[in-house]
Amino acid sequence: NVLTGCTPTMLELCNVPTNFATRLTELVNKYQCSFPAWAQRIYIHWHYGDSDGATITCKANYSYRSMSFWFHAAFITQREDEQETQIIHEFLHCHTSLIADWARDEIKRLCPESDAPKYHESLMEALRERHESCVQDLAISLYTLIHNTTKQLTDKQERN
C-alpha cells in the first residue's frame, strides 16, 4: 500500500483490526507530510496489552529508514482533534529521536547510573520532560496550522 503525497513511503499494517484499519490509514495519509524525509517504511501495529496510559507509542529506526507505531485501544476513544494531534506528536518524535537518543546515550556515558544514580536519574528525567514538551508544542502548532489552512481553502472553494 503506497502512500501518495509528500514522500514516497510504504505503509504496512501489522495485526490492526479491520474496523480500525481504514481510520488509521486515513490519519497516516493525512499527516504524512510530517514524516521525516529519511522515513521509507511505516509500520502500524495494534497493541493489545496494557498501555500505561499511552494512546500511541513509537520507535524510529533511522539506520533502517523505518518508523513503527503501536496504537493502543485508548486511541479510539479520543476525540478526532486529540487523535490527530497525537498522530502528529508521534510522527514528530521520529524527527527528534536522533538528537534525543544521542543525548540519552551521552548522559549514560558521562554520568553512568552506577556512578551517580541521583544525577543520572535527574538528567534523564529533565531530558524526557523537555523532549516531550517540545514535541507536544510543535504538534499543537502543526495541527493548528494544517487545520486552519484546510479550513481557509475549504471556505475559499465554497465562496467560488
PDB file of N, CA and C in Angstrom, residues 90-138:
ATOM      1  N   GLU A  90       3.490  11.861  17.632  1.00  0.00           N
ATOM      2  CA  GLU A  90       4.340  10.674  17.471  1.00  0.00           C
ATOM      3  C   GLU A  90       5.216  10.767  16.224  1.00  0.00           C
ATOM      4  N   PHE A  91       4.670  11.303  15.134  1.00  0.00           N
ATOM      5  CA  PHE A  91       5.488  11.483  13.935  1.00  0.00           C
ATOM      6  C   PHE A  91       6.662  12.415  14.232  1.00  0.00           C
ATOM      7  N   LEU A  92       6.410  13.468  15.004  1.00  0.00           N
ATOM      8  CA  LEU A  92       7.480  14.418  15.346  1.00  0.00           C
ATOM      9  C   LEU A  92       8.544  13.767  16.222  1.00  0.00           C
ATOM     10  N   HIS A  93       8.144  12.814  17.055  1.00  0.00           N
ATOM     11  CA  HIS A  93       9.142  12.091  17.855  1.00  0.00           C
ATOM     12  C   HIS A  93      10.180  11.443  16.942  1.00  0.00           C
ATOM     13  N   CYS A  94       9.757  11.012  15.781  1.00  0.00           N
ATOM     14  CA  CYS A  94      10.700  10.376  14.865  1.00  0.00           C
ATOM     15  C   CYS A  94      11.710  11.384  14.320  1.00  0.00           C
ATOM     16  N   HIS A  95      11.316  12.642  14.214  1.00  0.00           N
ATOM     17  CA  HIS A  95      12.269  13.686  13.830  1.00  0.00           C
ATOM     18  C   HIS A  95      13.278  13.930  14.954  1.00  0.00           C
ATOM     19  N   THR A  96      12.759  14.035  16.157  1.00  0.00           N
ATOM     20  CA  THR A  96      13.605  14.428  17.284  1.00  0.00           C
ATOM     21  C   THR A  96      14.355  13.267  17.913  1.00  0.00           C
ATOM     22  N   SER A  97      14.024  12.053  17.521  1.00  0.00           N
ATOM     23  CA  SER A  97      14.656  10.885  18.156  1.00  0.00           C
ATOM     24  C   SER A  97      16.166  10.846  17.941  1.00  0.00           C
ATOM     25  N   LEU A  98      16.621  11.328  16.815  1.00  0.00           N
ATOM     26  CA  LEU A  98      18.065  11.293  16.565  1.00  0.00           C
ATOM     27  C   LEU A  98      18.826  12.076  17.625  1.00  0.00           C
ATOM     28  N   ILE A  99      18.365  13.271  17.939  1.00  0.00           N
ATOM     29  CA  ILE A  99      19.052  14.089  18.939  1.00  0.00           C
ATOM     30  C   ILE A  99      18.737  13.603  20.358  1.00  0.00           C
ATOM     31  N   ALA A 100      17.494  13.199  20.607  1.00  0.00           N
ATOM     32  CA  ALA A 100      17.129  12.721  21.943  1.00  0.00           C
ATOM     33  C   ALA A 100      17.871  11.426  22.285  1.00  0.00           C
ATOM     34  N   ASP A 101      17.973  10.515  21.320  1.00  0.00           N
ATOM     35  CA  ASP A 101      18.705   9.260  21.553  1.00  0.00           C
ATOM     36  C   ASP A 101      20.185   9.547  21.800  1.00  0.00           C
ATOM     37  N   TRP A 102      20.740  10.487  21.032  1.00  0.00           N
ATOM     38  CA  TRP A 102      22.152  10.860  21.229  1.00  0.00           C
ATOM     39  C   TRP A 102      22.336  11.438  22.631  1.00  0.00           C
ATOM     40  N   ALA A 103      21.438  12.333  23.054  1.00  0.00           N
ATOM     41  CA  ALA A 103      21.553  12.950  24.375  1.00  0.00           C
ATOM     42  C   ALA A 103      21.452  11.896  25.477  1.00  0.00           C
ATOM     43  N   ARG A 104      20.521  10.936  25.326  1.00  0.00           N
ATOM     44  CA  ARG A 104      20.387   9.856  26.299  1.00  0.00           C
ATOM     45  C   ARG A 104      21.686   9.048  26.395  1.00  0.00           C
ATOM     46  N   ASP A 105      22.245   8.725  25.226  1.00  0.00           N
ATOM     47  CA  ASP A 105      23.495   7.950  25.209  1.00  0.00           C
ATOM     48  C   ASP A 105      24.643   8.724  25.862  1.00  0.00           C
ATOM     49  N   GLU A 106      24.686  10.034  25.637  1.00  0.00           N
ATOM     50  CA  GLU A 106      25.738  10.856  26.246  1.00  0.00           C
ATOM     51  C   GLU A 106      25.565  10.934  27.764  1.00  0.00           C
ATOM     52  N   ILE A 107      24.339  11.052  28.234  1.00  0.00           N
ATOM     53  CA  ILE A 107      24.107  11.053  29.682  1.00  0.00           C
ATOM     54  C   ILE A 107      24.580   9.733  30.274  1.00  0.00           C
ATOM     55  N   LYS A 108      24.244   8.628  29.614  1.00  0.00           N
ATOM     56  CA  LYS A 108      24.677   7.315  30.103  1.00  0.00           C
ATOM     57  C   LYS A 108      26.199   7.200  30.120  1.00  0.00           C
ATOM     58  N   ARG A 109      26.846   7.772  29.109  1.00  0.00           N
ATOM     59  CA  ARG A 109      28.302   7.692  29.012  1.00  0.00           C
ATOM     60  C   ARG A 109      28.997   8.597  30.026  1.00  0.00           C
ATOM     61  N   LEU A 110      28.512   9.828  30.150  1.00  0.00           N
ATOM     62  CA  LEU A 110      29.182  10.809  31.001  1.00  0.00           C
ATOM     63  C   LEU A 110      28.781  10.712  32.472  1.00  0.00           C
ATOM     64  N   CYS A 111      27.594  10.180  32.713  1.00  0.00           N
ATOM     65  CA  CYS A 111      27.091  10.091  34.085  1.00  0.00           C
ATOM     66  C   CYS A 111      26.410   8.736  34.267  1.00  0.00           C
ATOM     67  N   PRO A 112      27.211   7.663  34.303  1.00  0.00           N
ATOM     68  CA  PRO A 112      26.617   6.323  34.414  1.00  0.00           C
ATOM     69  C   PRO A 112      25.764   6.187  35.673  1.00  0.00           C
ATOM     70  N   GLU A 113      24.678   5.458  35.533  1.00  0.00           N
ATOM     71  CA  GLU A 113      23.768   5.251  36.652  1.00  0.00           C
ATOM     72  C   GLU A 113      24.495   4.613  37.834  1.00  0.00           C
ATOM     73  N   SER A 114      25.436   3.731  37.558  1.00  0.00           N
ATOM     74  CA  SER A 114      26.162   3.048  38.639  1.00  0.00           C
ATOM     75  C   SER A 114      27.074   3.998  39.416  1.00  0.00           C
ATOM     76  N   ASP A 115      27.558   5.068  38.764  1.00  0.00           N
ATOM     77  CA  ASP A 115      28.455   6.017  39.437  1.00  0.00           C
ATOM     78  C   ASP A 115      27.699   7.098  40.206  1.00  0.00           C
ATOM     79  N   ALA A 116      26.610   7.578  39.634  1.00  0.00           N
ATOM     80  CA  ALA A 116      25.893   8.696  40.244  1.00  0.00           C
ATOM     81  C   ALA A 116      24.393   8.556  39.957  1.00  0.00           C
ATOM     82  N   PRO A 117      23.726   7.635  40.657  1.00  0.00           N
ATOM     83  CA  PRO A 117      22.332   7.352  40.332  1.00  0.00           C
ATOM     84  C   PRO A 117      21.408   8.567  40.417  1.00  0.00           C
ATOM     85  N   LYS A 118      21.597   9.436  41.430  1.00  0.00           N
ATOM     86  CA  LYS A 118      20.719  10.608  41.562  1.00  0.00           C
ATOM     87  C   LYS A 118      20.893  11.556  40.378  1.00  0.00           C
ATOM     88  N   TYR A 119      22.127  11.846  40.001  1.00  0.00           N
ATOM     89  CA  TYR A 119      22.382  12.761  38.888  1.00  0.00           C
ATOM     90  C   TYR A 119      21.906  12.160  37.567  1.00  0.00           C
ATOM     91  N   HIS A 120      22.190  10.899  37.400  1.00  0.00           N
ATOM     92  CA  HIS A 120      21.769  10.197  36.185  1.00  0.00           C
ATOM     93  C   HIS A 120      20.242  10.277  36.038  1.00  0.00           C
ATOM     94  N   GLU A 121      19.529   9.926  37.088  1.00  0.00           N
ATOM     95  CA  GLU A 121      18.067   9.944  37.066  1.00  0.00           C
ATOM     96  C   GLU A 121      17.534  11.357  36.806  1.00  0.00           C
ATOM     97  N   SER A 122      18.136  12.341  37.440  1.00  0.00           N
ATOM     98  CA  SER A 122      17.705  13.727  37.276  1.00  0.00           C
ATOM     99  C   SER A 122      17.915  14.207  35.839  1.00  0.00           C
ATOM    100  N   LEU A 123      19.054  13.902  35.262  1.00  0.00           N
ATOM    101  CA  LEU A 123      19.337  14.300  33.876  1.00  0.00           C
ATOM    102  C   LEU A 123      18.405  13.593  32.891  1.00  0.00           C
ATOM    103  N   MET A 124      18.180  12.306  33.105  1.00  0.00           N
ATOM    104  CA  MET A 124      17.294  11.557  32.206  1.00  0.00           C
ATOM    105  C   MET A 124      15.864  12.099  32.269  1.00  0.00           C
ATOM    106  N   GLU A 125      15.394  12.418  33.460  1.00  0.00           N
ATOM    107  CA  GLU A 125      14.038  12.949  33.608  1.00  0.00           C
ATOM    108  C   GLU A 125      13.937  14.347  32.996  1.00  0.00           C
ATOM    109  N   ALA A 126      14.957  15.165  33.182  1.00  0.00           N
ATOM    110  CA  ALA A 126      14.956  16.512  32.590  1.00  0.00           C
ATOM    111  C   ALA A 126      14.920  16.419  31.063  1.00  0.00           C
ATOM    112  N   LEU A 127      15.688  15.521  30.502  1.00  0.00           N
ATOM    113  CA  LEU A 127      15.678  15.327  29.049  1.00  0.00           C
ATOM    114  C   LEU A 127      14.308  14.851  28.586  1.00  0.00           C
ATOM    115  N   ARG A 128      13.731  13.869  29.268  1.00  0.00           N
ATOM    116  CA  ARG A 128      12.413  13.346  28.883  1.00  0.00           C
ATOM    117  C   ARG A 128      11.349  14.445  28.920  1.00  0.00           C
ATOM    118  N   GLU A 129      11.350  15.199  30.006  1.00  0.00           N
ATOM    119  CA  GLU A 129      10.338  16.239  30.179  1.00  0.00           C
ATOM    120  C   GLU A 129      10.462  17.321  29.099  1.00  0.00           C
ATOM    121  N   ARG A 130      11.676  17.775  28.831  1.00  0.00           N
ATOM    122  CA  ARG A 130      11.876  18.816  27.820  1.00  0.00           C
ATOM    123  C   ARG A 130      11.575  18.300  26.412  1.00  0.00           C
ATOM    124  N   HIS A 131      11.957  17.059  26.156  1.00  0.00           N
ATOM    125  CA  HIS A 131      11.703  16.457  24.850  1.00  0.00           C
ATOM    126  C   HIS A 131      10.201  16.347  24.608  1.00  0.00           C
ATOM    127  N   GLU A 132       9.455  15.824  25.573  1.00  0.00           N
ATOM    128  CA  GLU A 132       8.004  15.695  25.436  1.00  0.00           C
ATOM    129  C   GLU A 132       7.337  17.057  25.276  1.00  0.00           C
ATOM    130  N   SER A 133       7.747  18.026  26.053  1.00  0.00           N
ATOM    131  CA  SER A 133       7.153  19.362  25.970  1.00  0.00           C
ATOM    132  C   SER A 133       7.396  19.997  24.610  1.00  0.00           C
ATOM    133  N   CYS A 134       8.599  19.888  24.121  1.00  0.00           N
ATOM    134  CA  CYS A 134       8.943  20.440  22.810  1.00  0.00           C
ATOM    135  C   CYS A 134       8.113  19.778  21.709  1.00  0.00           C
ATOM    136  N   VAL A 135       8.054  18.458  21.727  1.00  0.00           N
ATOM    137  CA  VAL A 135       7.306  17.722  20.709  1.00  0.00           C
ATOM    138  C   VAL A 135       5.821  18.063  20.782  1.00  0.00           C
ATOM    139  N   GLN A 136       5.263  18.160  21.988  1.00  0.00           N
ATOM    140  CA  GLN A 136       3.838  18.478  22.119  1.00  0.00           C
ATOM    141  C   GLN A 136       3.543  19.896  21.623  1.00  0.00           C
ATOM    142  N   ASP A 137       4.394  20.860  21.965  1.00  0.00           N
ATOM    143  CA  ASP A 137       4.186  22.227  21.483  1.00  0.00           C
ATOM    144  C   ASP A 137       4.233  22.281  19.957  1.00  0.00           C
ATOM    145  N   LEU A 138       5.181  21.585  19.362  1.00  0.00           N
ATOM    146  CA  LEU A 138       5.266  21.531  17.900  1.00  0.00           C
ATOM    147  C   LEU A 138       4.042  20.840  17.295  1.00  0.00           C
TER     148      LEU A 138
END
